[in-house]
Amino acid sequence: MTSSSSPSQDTKRFAHAYPEGLRADALMEEDVAWSHEIDGERDGDQFDRSERAALRRVVGLSTELEDVTEVEYRQLRLERVVLVGVWTTGTAQDADNSLAELAALAETAGALVLDGVIQRRDKPDPATYIGSGKAAELRDIVLETGADTVICDGELSPGQLIQLEDVVKVKVIDRTALILDIFAQHAKSREGKAQVALAQMQYMLPRLRGWGQSLSRQMGGGRGGLATRGPGETKIETDRRRIREKMAKMRREIADMKTGREVKRQERRRNKVPSVAIAGYTNAGKSSLLNRLTGAGVLVENALFATLDPTVRRAETPSGRVYTLADTVGFVRHLPHHLVEAFRSTMEEVGDSDLILHVVDGSHPNPEEQLAAVREVIRDVGATDVPEIVVINKADAADPLALQRLMRIEKRSIAVSARTGRGIPELLALIDNELPRPSVEIEALVPYTHGKLVARAHTEGEVISEEHTAEGTLLKVRVHEELAADLAPYAPAPAL
C-alpha cells in the first residue's frame, strides 16, 4: 500500500518568483529542491540532478536493527490510516480485539495507524456504514490526524464505499481489500499469485466505477455506417467484460495447477503414505512448528500472513513410520469468501489429510475465538470428519492458568513451544498414535533376493519385529491389504 505525496508548499512561491514561461521549469525542479540563488548560475545541462538527489540506500551501514536509510524510506512511503469499526455483538473487549487485529493487518500491509474508533450500533448503516453524523465526525478525525486512508473493520458494499468516501474525502477500503493487499504482497509461487489475482478480480468486479468518458458509449463496427446504430457498450461495461474473461482464464490456470497437485496426492495415496495438515490462525506459529518438526526452513516472521504458499515436507514418527506434513495458509476472523473460494484448491490439503494439527496461539487474549474462526473455514472446505489435535503453541509465553483452561476445554490438545522445543517429543508420539495404522498384521520369511518387499514393509507399513536368518528376513509387520497380499506367499505354514 503506497500513498501519493501531497503537493509541495513551495508551489505558490514559484508562482510569484518566476514569469509564466519559466514556471513550468521551476515546478519540474521542485522535487530536487531547486534554488535560483544557488543553482541559477550553473552552466551546462544538469541531466543527472534528479538521480543524484534521489534517496538511496547505503549498503553496509546496518548494525543491530534496520538500516537508518531504509527506515527513513519506509516512513516516506507509509500510508497514514484511521481505523473504523462497528460493534454489533459481543462485549466491548471483543470489539477492541477485532480493531487491534485490524491494526496488525494494516501494519503488515505497510501502513501507519494513526487512530481507531468504534461505534456501537445494532447493524451497520446501509448508506455510510457508520451513519451520516458519525461519518462527519470521522471526517474531522481524518483532517486532524492528516490521514490519507480510512480502513473499515468489515466488508463494505459498493454503495457504502462510495458514499463514505464522498463524506470523508479520502480513500476508503474495507477489511477484505486490506487482506487481499497483504496476500498480493506475500504470494510467491505461481499458483499463489494466480489465486490472489482471481480473488482480487472477484472483489473488484462489482466495485468498478467510471468517471467522465468512462461512461460514454462506444460506436459499433462498420466505421459509422450500417450496423452501428443502437446504444452501444459503455467503457465500464467493456472493463467488466474483460475482467470476466480474465477471471475465466485464471480459473482454468488454477484448475490445471490443481491437477498437478492432485497427481502428487494420488502418488502419496498409492504408496500409502499418511498425511498430516497444519492448520490454524495466522501468526499462531504454524511455520515455526513445521520447521521444528521437519527442518523445512520455511520463512518465520512475527507478522500476519507471513507465509501463504503451502509447503509439504517428509517426516518420520519415533517408531519409524513415514508421513507428510503440510503447512497451509493461515486463517483469520471474517476471512473473505473470495479468498476461501480462490484458495479452495490449496485448502484441499486439509480435507485430504489423515490428521489435522490445529495450531492456536496460547498467548493470545482470546484463543477460543481463534479456534472457532479456523473451524468455520475447515467446515467450509468439508474437512470436519478428519481427526484433529489442538496444538497450543507459544506455551513458553502463555499464562499457565490460560493454558490449563484451554486444555480443559479441548480434550484432544497438547501444549508446545516451537521456539524452545517444549512438548515436541510428546507431540511426535501423539502423531504416531493418531495416524491411521495398517489393517493387516502378518509374519513372513522374505528371501534375500526379494529385498524390495522388506523395503516396502519399512516405508509403507509398521515393522513390529525383524530378524535375519539363513533363509531370509523374518518379518512381523502391520501392513495394508495390497502389501499383505504380496507378502502372503512367504508366510510360514500354520502348525498342525
PDB file of N, CA, C and O in Angstrom, residues 284-332:
ATOM      1  N   ALA A 284      -0.034 -17.902  14.389  1.00  0.00           N
ATOM      2  CA  ALA A 284      -0.096 -18.803  15.542  1.00  0.00           C
ATOM      3  C   ALA A 284       1.172 -19.626  15.691  1.00  0.00           C
ATOM      4  O   ALA A 284       1.372 -20.260  16.724  1.00  0.00           O
ATOM      5  N   GLY A 285       2.028 -19.633  14.662  1.00  0.00           N
ATOM      6  CA  GLY A 285       3.279 -20.375  14.737  1.00  0.00           C
ATOM      7  C   GLY A 285       3.282 -21.653  13.930  1.00  0.00           C
ATOM      8  O   GLY A 285       4.020 -22.588  14.257  1.00  0.00           O
ATOM      9  N   LYS A 286       2.500 -21.727  12.840  1.00  0.00           N
ATOM     10  CA  LYS A 286       2.439 -22.948  12.036  1.00  0.00           C
ATOM     11  C   LYS A 286       3.773 -23.218  11.340  1.00  0.00           C
ATOM     12  O   LYS A 286       4.265 -24.343  11.341  1.00  0.00           O
ATOM     13  N   SER A 287       4.364 -22.185  10.735  1.00  0.00           N
ATOM     14  CA  SER A 287       5.634 -22.373  10.039  1.00  0.00           C
ATOM     15  C   SER A 287       6.743 -22.711  11.026  1.00  0.00           C
ATOM     16  O   SER A 287       7.640 -23.511  10.723  1.00  0.00           O
ATOM     17  N   SER A 288       6.717 -22.103  12.210  1.00  0.00           N
ATOM     18  CA  SER A 288       7.718 -22.433  13.231  1.00  0.00           C
ATOM     19  C   SER A 288       7.598 -23.899  13.640  1.00  0.00           C
ATOM     20  O   SER A 288       8.611 -24.595  13.822  1.00  0.00           O
ATOM     21  N   LEU A 289       6.365 -24.373  13.778  1.00  0.00           N
ATOM     22  CA  LEU A 289       6.159 -25.765  14.141  1.00  0.00           C
ATOM     23  C   LEU A 289       6.638 -26.697  13.028  1.00  0.00           C
ATOM     24  O   LEU A 289       7.258 -27.737  13.292  1.00  0.00           O
ATOM     25  N   LEU A 290       6.364 -26.336  11.774  1.00  0.00           N
ATOM     26  CA  LEU A 290       6.830 -27.143  10.649  1.00  0.00           C
ATOM     27  C   LEU A 290       8.353 -27.216  10.635  1.00  0.00           C
ATOM     28  O   LEU A 290       8.944 -28.288  10.412  1.00  0.00           O
ATOM     29  N   ASN A 291       9.008 -26.091  10.871  1.00  0.00           N
ATOM     30  CA  ASN A 291      10.468 -26.093  10.912  1.00  0.00           C
ATOM     31  C   ASN A 291      10.986 -26.949  12.061  1.00  0.00           C
ATOM     32  O   ASN A 291      11.998 -27.646  11.918  1.00  0.00           O
ATOM     33  N   ARG A 292      10.331 -26.890  13.202  1.00  0.00           N
ATOM     34  CA  ARG A 292      10.776 -27.660  14.355  1.00  0.00           C
ATOM     35  C   ARG A 292      10.620 -29.165  14.108  1.00  0.00           C
ATOM     36  O   ARG A 292      11.467 -29.963  14.515  1.00  0.00           O
ATOM     37  N   LEU A 293       9.525 -29.554  13.432  1.00  0.00           N
ATOM     38  CA  LEU A 293       9.252 -30.976  13.226  1.00  0.00           C
ATOM     39  C   LEU A 293      10.048 -31.578  12.071  1.00  0.00           C
ATOM     40  O   LEU A 293      10.390 -32.752  12.101  1.00  0.00           O
ATOM     41  N   THR A 294      10.318 -30.773  11.033  1.00  0.00           N
ATOM     42  CA  THR A 294      10.933 -31.325   9.824  1.00  0.00           C
ATOM     43  C   THR A 294      12.204 -30.615   9.391  1.00  0.00           C
ATOM     44  O   THR A 294      12.886 -31.095   8.487  1.00  0.00           O
ATOM     45  N   GLY A 295      12.522 -29.451   9.968  1.00  0.00           N
ATOM     46  CA  GLY A 295      13.665 -28.676   9.487  1.00  0.00           C
ATOM     47  C   GLY A 295      13.451 -28.137   8.100  1.00  0.00           C
ATOM     48  O   GLY A 295      14.375 -28.055   7.287  1.00  0.00           O
ATOM     49  N   ALA A 296      12.208 -27.707   7.799  1.00  0.00           N
ATOM     50  CA  ALA A 296      11.873 -27.282   6.435  1.00  0.00           C
ATOM     51  C   ALA A 296      12.524 -25.962   6.053  1.00  0.00           C
ATOM     52  O   ALA A 296      12.728 -25.682   4.884  1.00  0.00           O
ATOM     53  N   GLY A 297      12.849 -25.113   7.024  1.00  0.00           N
ATOM     54  CA  GLY A 297      13.449 -23.825   6.700  1.00  0.00           C
ATOM     55  C   GLY A 297      12.483 -22.833   6.105  1.00  0.00           C
ATOM     56  O   GLY A 297      12.870 -21.947   5.339  1.00  0.00           O
ATOM     57  N   VAL A 298      11.188 -22.928   6.453  1.00  0.00           N
ATOM     58  CA  VAL A 298      10.182 -22.009   5.930  1.00  0.00           C
ATOM     59  C   VAL A 298      10.320 -20.655   6.626  1.00  0.00           C
ATOM     60  O   VAL A 298      10.730 -20.569   7.792  1.00  0.00           O
ATOM     61  N   LEU A 299      10.004 -19.582   5.904  1.00  0.00           N
ATOM     62  CA  LEU A 299      10.072 -18.235   6.462  1.00  0.00           C
ATOM     63  C   LEU A 299       9.237 -18.132   7.729  1.00  0.00           C
ATOM     64  O   LEU A 299       8.079 -18.533   7.766  1.00  0.00           O
ATOM     65  N   VAL A 300       9.837 -17.586   8.782  1.00  0.00           N
ATOM     66  CA  VAL A 300       9.134 -17.350  10.045  1.00  0.00           C
ATOM     67  C   VAL A 300       9.260 -15.872  10.374  1.00  0.00           C
ATOM     68  O   VAL A 300      10.366 -15.330  10.396  1.00  0.00           O
ATOM     69  N   GLU A 301       8.133 -15.211  10.587  1.00  0.00           N
ATOM     70  CA  GLU A 301       8.129 -13.785  10.872  1.00  0.00           C
ATOM     71  C   GLU A 301       6.947 -13.457  11.765  1.00  0.00           C
ATOM     72  O   GLU A 301       5.886 -14.064  11.646  1.00  0.00           O
ATOM     73  N   ASN A 302       7.152 -12.505  12.676  1.00  0.00           N
ATOM     74  CA  ASN A 302       6.078 -12.090  13.570  1.00  0.00           C
ATOM     75  C   ASN A 302       5.169 -11.116  12.830  1.00  0.00           C
ATOM     76  O   ASN A 302       5.179  -9.908  13.065  1.00  0.00           O
ATOM     77  N   ALA A 303       4.410 -11.649  11.896  1.00  0.00           N
ATOM     78  CA  ALA A 303       3.513 -10.834  11.077  1.00  0.00           C
ATOM     79  C   ALA A 303       2.359 -11.709  10.622  1.00  0.00           C
ATOM     80  O   ALA A 303       2.477 -12.936  10.556  1.00  0.00           O
ATOM     81  N   LEU A 304       1.243 -11.062  10.303  1.00  0.00           N
ATOM     82  CA  LEU A 304       0.080 -11.801   9.830  1.00  0.00           C
ATOM     83  C   LEU A 304       0.285 -12.205   8.379  1.00  0.00           C
ATOM     84  O   LEU A 304       0.758 -11.420   7.555  1.00  0.00           O
ATOM     85  N   PHE A 305      -0.069 -13.452   8.059  1.00  0.00           N
ATOM     86  CA  PHE A 305       0.043 -13.990   6.702  1.00  0.00           C
ATOM     87  C   PHE A 305       1.469 -13.846   6.166  1.00  0.00           C
ATOM     88  O   PHE A 305       1.685 -13.432   5.031  1.00  0.00           O
ATOM     89  N   ALA A 306       2.466 -14.166   7.010  1.00  0.00           N
ATOM     90  CA  ALA A 306       3.855 -14.083   6.546  1.00  0.00           C
ATOM     91  C   ALA A 306       4.130 -15.106   5.449  1.00  0.00           C
ATOM     92  O   ALA A 306       4.899 -14.844   4.529  1.00  0.00           O
ATOM     93  N   THR A 307       3.511 -16.287   5.544  1.00  0.00           N
ATOM     94  CA  THR A 307       3.681 -17.304   4.508  1.00  0.00           C
ATOM     95  C   THR A 307       2.308 -17.701   3.977  1.00  0.00           C
ATOM     96  O   THR A 307       1.379 -17.920   4.735  1.00  0.00           O
ATOM     97  N   LEU A 308       2.207 -17.750   2.648  1.00  0.00           N
ATOM     98  CA  LEU A 308       0.931 -18.090   2.001  1.00  0.00           C
ATOM     99  C   LEU A 308       1.007 -19.407   1.247  1.00  0.00           C
ATOM    100  O   LEU A 308       0.052 -20.179   1.243  1.00  0.00           O
ATOM    101  N   ASP A 309       2.123 -19.660   0.599  1.00  0.00           N
ATOM    102  CA  ASP A 309       2.223 -20.831  -0.264  1.00  0.00           C
ATOM    103  C   ASP A 309       2.351 -22.099   0.580  1.00  0.00           C
ATOM    104  O   ASP A 309       3.159 -22.150   1.509  1.00  0.00           O
ATOM    105  N   PRO A 310       1.563 -23.125   0.273  1.00  0.00           N
ATOM    106  CA  PRO A 310       1.621 -24.360   1.062  1.00  0.00           C
ATOM    107  C   PRO A 310       2.962 -25.067   0.887  1.00  0.00           C
ATOM    108  O   PRO A 310       3.555 -25.061  -0.192  1.00  0.00           O
ATOM    109  N   THR A 311       3.438 -25.658   1.964  1.00  0.00           N
ATOM    110  CA  THR A 311       4.701 -26.385   1.951  1.00  0.00           C
ATOM    111  C   THR A 311       4.456 -27.804   2.443  1.00  0.00           C
ATOM    112  O   THR A 311       3.832 -28.002   3.491  1.00  0.00           O
ATOM    113  N   VAL A 312       4.912 -28.808   1.703  1.00  0.00           N
ATOM    114  CA  VAL A 312       4.761 -30.213   2.076  1.00  0.00           C
ATOM    115  C   VAL A 312       6.155 -30.793   2.296  1.00  0.00           C
ATOM    116  O   VAL A 312       7.023 -30.667   1.435  1.00  0.00           O
ATOM    117  N   ARG A 313       6.364 -31.400   3.456  1.00  0.00           N
ATOM    118  CA  ARG A 313       7.653 -31.971   3.795  1.00  0.00           C
ATOM    119  C   ARG A 313       7.487 -33.404   4.299  1.00  0.00           C
ATOM    120  O   ARG A 313       6.462 -33.759   4.857  1.00  0.00           O
ATOM    121  N   ARG A 314       8.524 -34.202   4.117  1.00  0.00           N
ATOM    122  CA  ARG A 314       8.541 -35.578   4.599  1.00  0.00           C
ATOM    123  C   ARG A 314       8.946 -35.583   6.062  1.00  0.00           C
ATOM    124  O   ARG A 314       9.848 -34.864   6.474  1.00  0.00           O
ATOM    125  N   ALA A 315       8.270 -36.386   6.853  1.00  0.00           N
ATOM    126  CA  ALA A 315       8.578 -36.503   8.272  1.00  0.00           C
ATOM    127  C   ALA A 315       8.522 -37.970   8.674  1.00  0.00           C
ATOM    128  O   ALA A 315       8.059 -38.831   7.917  1.00  0.00           O
ATOM    129  N   GLU A 316       8.997 -38.253   9.886  1.00  0.00           N
ATOM    130  CA  GLU A 316       9.063 -39.629  10.361  1.00  0.00           C
ATOM    131  C   GLU A 316       8.681 -39.663  11.832  1.00  0.00           C
ATOM    132  O   GLU A 316       9.117 -38.819  12.628  1.00  0.00           O
ATOM    133  N   THR A 317       7.859 -40.639  12.191  1.00  0.00           N
ATOM    134  CA  THR A 317       7.437 -40.781  13.580  1.00  0.00           C
ATOM    135  C   THR A 317       8.557 -41.429  14.399  1.00  0.00           C
ATOM    136  O   THR A 317       9.498 -42.000  13.834  1.00  0.00           O
ATOM    137  N   PRO A 318       8.480 -41.364  15.731  1.00  0.00           N
ATOM    138  CA  PRO A 318       9.507 -42.026  16.552  1.00  0.00           C
ATOM    139  C   PRO A 318       9.625 -43.523  16.278  1.00  0.00           C
ATOM    140  O   PRO A 318      10.705 -44.100  16.454  1.00  0.00           O
ATOM    141  N   SER A 319       8.554 -44.163  15.830  1.00  0.00           N
ATOM    142  CA  SER A 319       8.611 -45.601  15.535  1.00  0.00           C
ATOM    143  C   SER A 319       9.108 -45.898  14.127  1.00  0.00           C
ATOM    144  O   SER A 319       9.171 -47.050  13.720  1.00  0.00           O
ATOM    145  N   GLY A 320       9.418 -44.844  13.346  1.00  0.00           N
ATOM    146  CA  GLY A 320       9.962 -45.042  12.016  1.00  0.00           C
ATOM    147  C   GLY A 320       8.959 -44.963  10.896  1.00  0.00           C
ATOM    148  O   GLY A 320       9.301 -45.221   9.744  1.00  0.00           O
ATOM    149  N   ARG A 321       7.716 -44.618  11.172  1.00  0.00           N
ATOM    150  CA  ARG A 321       6.702 -44.517  10.117  1.00  0.00           C
ATOM    151  C   ARG A 321       6.854 -43.189   9.374  1.00  0.00           C
ATOM    152  O   ARG A 321       7.000 -42.120   9.971  1.00  0.00           O
ATOM    153  N   VAL A 322       6.788 -43.244   8.050  1.00  0.00           N
ATOM    154  CA  VAL A 322       6.952 -42.063   7.209  1.00  0.00           C
ATOM    155  C   VAL A 322       5.581 -41.435   6.959  1.00  0.00           C
ATOM    156  O   VAL A 322       4.595 -42.122   6.711  1.00  0.00           O
ATOM    157  N   TYR A 323       5.524 -40.114   7.023  1.00  0.00           N
ATOM    158  CA  TYR A 323       4.299 -39.388   6.702  1.00  0.00           C
ATOM    159  C   TYR A 323       4.679 -38.020   6.144  1.00  0.00           C
ATOM    160  O   TYR A 323       5.839 -37.605   6.216  1.00  0.00           O
ATOM    161  N   THR A 324       3.710 -37.313   5.559  1.00  0.00           N
ATOM    162  CA  THR A 324       3.949 -35.973   5.030  1.00  0.00           C
ATOM    163  C   THR A 324       3.299 -34.949   5.942  1.00  0.00           C
ATOM    164  O   THR A 324       2.233 -35.186   6.511  1.00  0.00           O
ATOM    165  N   LEU A 325       3.948 -33.797   6.044  1.00  0.00           N
ATOM    166  CA  LEU A 325       3.454 -32.707   6.880  1.00  0.00           C
ATOM    167  C   LEU A 325       3.271 -31.486   5.984  1.00  0.00           C
ATOM    168  O   LEU A 325       4.224 -31.034   5.337  1.00  0.00           O
ATOM    169  N   ALA A 326       2.051 -30.966   5.902  1.00  0.00           N
ATOM    170  CA  ALA A 326       1.735 -29.856   5.001  1.00  0.00           C
ATOM    171  C   ALA A 326       1.359 -28.625   5.803  1.00  0.00           C
ATOM    172  O   ALA A 326       0.494 -28.674   6.678  1.00  0.00           O
ATOM    173  N   ASP A 327       2.022 -27.515   5.497  1.00  0.00           N
ATOM    174  CA  ASP A 327       1.704 -26.219   6.103  1.00  0.00           C
ATOM    175  C   ASP A 327       0.745 -25.491   5.178  1.00  0.00           C
ATOM    176  O   ASP A 327       1.011 -25.349   3.982  1.00  0.00           O
ATOM    177  N   THR A 328      -0.378 -25.009   5.702  1.00  0.00           N
ATOM    178  CA  THR A 328      -1.401 -24.363   4.884  1.00  0.00           C
ATOM    179  C   THR A 328      -1.473 -22.874   5.203  1.00  0.00           C
ATOM    180  O   THR A 328      -0.858 -22.395   6.158  1.00  0.00           O
ATOM    181  N   VAL A 329      -2.246 -22.157   4.404  1.00  0.00           N
ATOM    182  CA  VAL A 329      -2.416 -20.719   4.604  1.00  0.00           C
ATOM    183  C   VAL A 329      -3.127 -20.467   5.927  1.00  0.00           C
ATOM    184  O   VAL A 329      -3.985 -21.231   6.359  1.00  0.00           O
ATOM    185  N   GLY A 330      -2.739 -19.375   6.587  1.00  0.00           N
ATOM    186  CA  GLY A 330      -3.360 -19.034   7.860  1.00  0.00           C
ATOM    187  C   GLY A 330      -4.772 -18.494   7.689  1.00  0.00           C
ATOM    188  O   GLY A 330      -5.126 -17.977   6.629  1.00  0.00           O
ATOM    189  N   PHE A 331      -5.567 -18.625   8.735  1.00  0.00           N
ATOM    190  CA  PHE A 331      -6.937 -18.138   8.711  1.00  0.00           C
ATOM    191  C   PHE A 331      -7.046 -16.902   9.603  1.00  0.00           C
ATOM    192  O   PHE A 331      -6.152 -16.606  10.400  1.00  0.00           O
ATOM    193  N   VAL A 332      -8.149 -16.204   9.468  1.00  0.00           N
ATOM    194  CA  VAL A 332      -8.393 -15.010  10.257  1.00  0.00           C
ATOM    195  C   VAL A 332      -9.894 -14.855  10.410  1.00  0.00           C
ATOM    196  O   VAL A 332     -10.677 -15.430   9.643  1.00  0.00           O
TER     197      VAL A 332
END
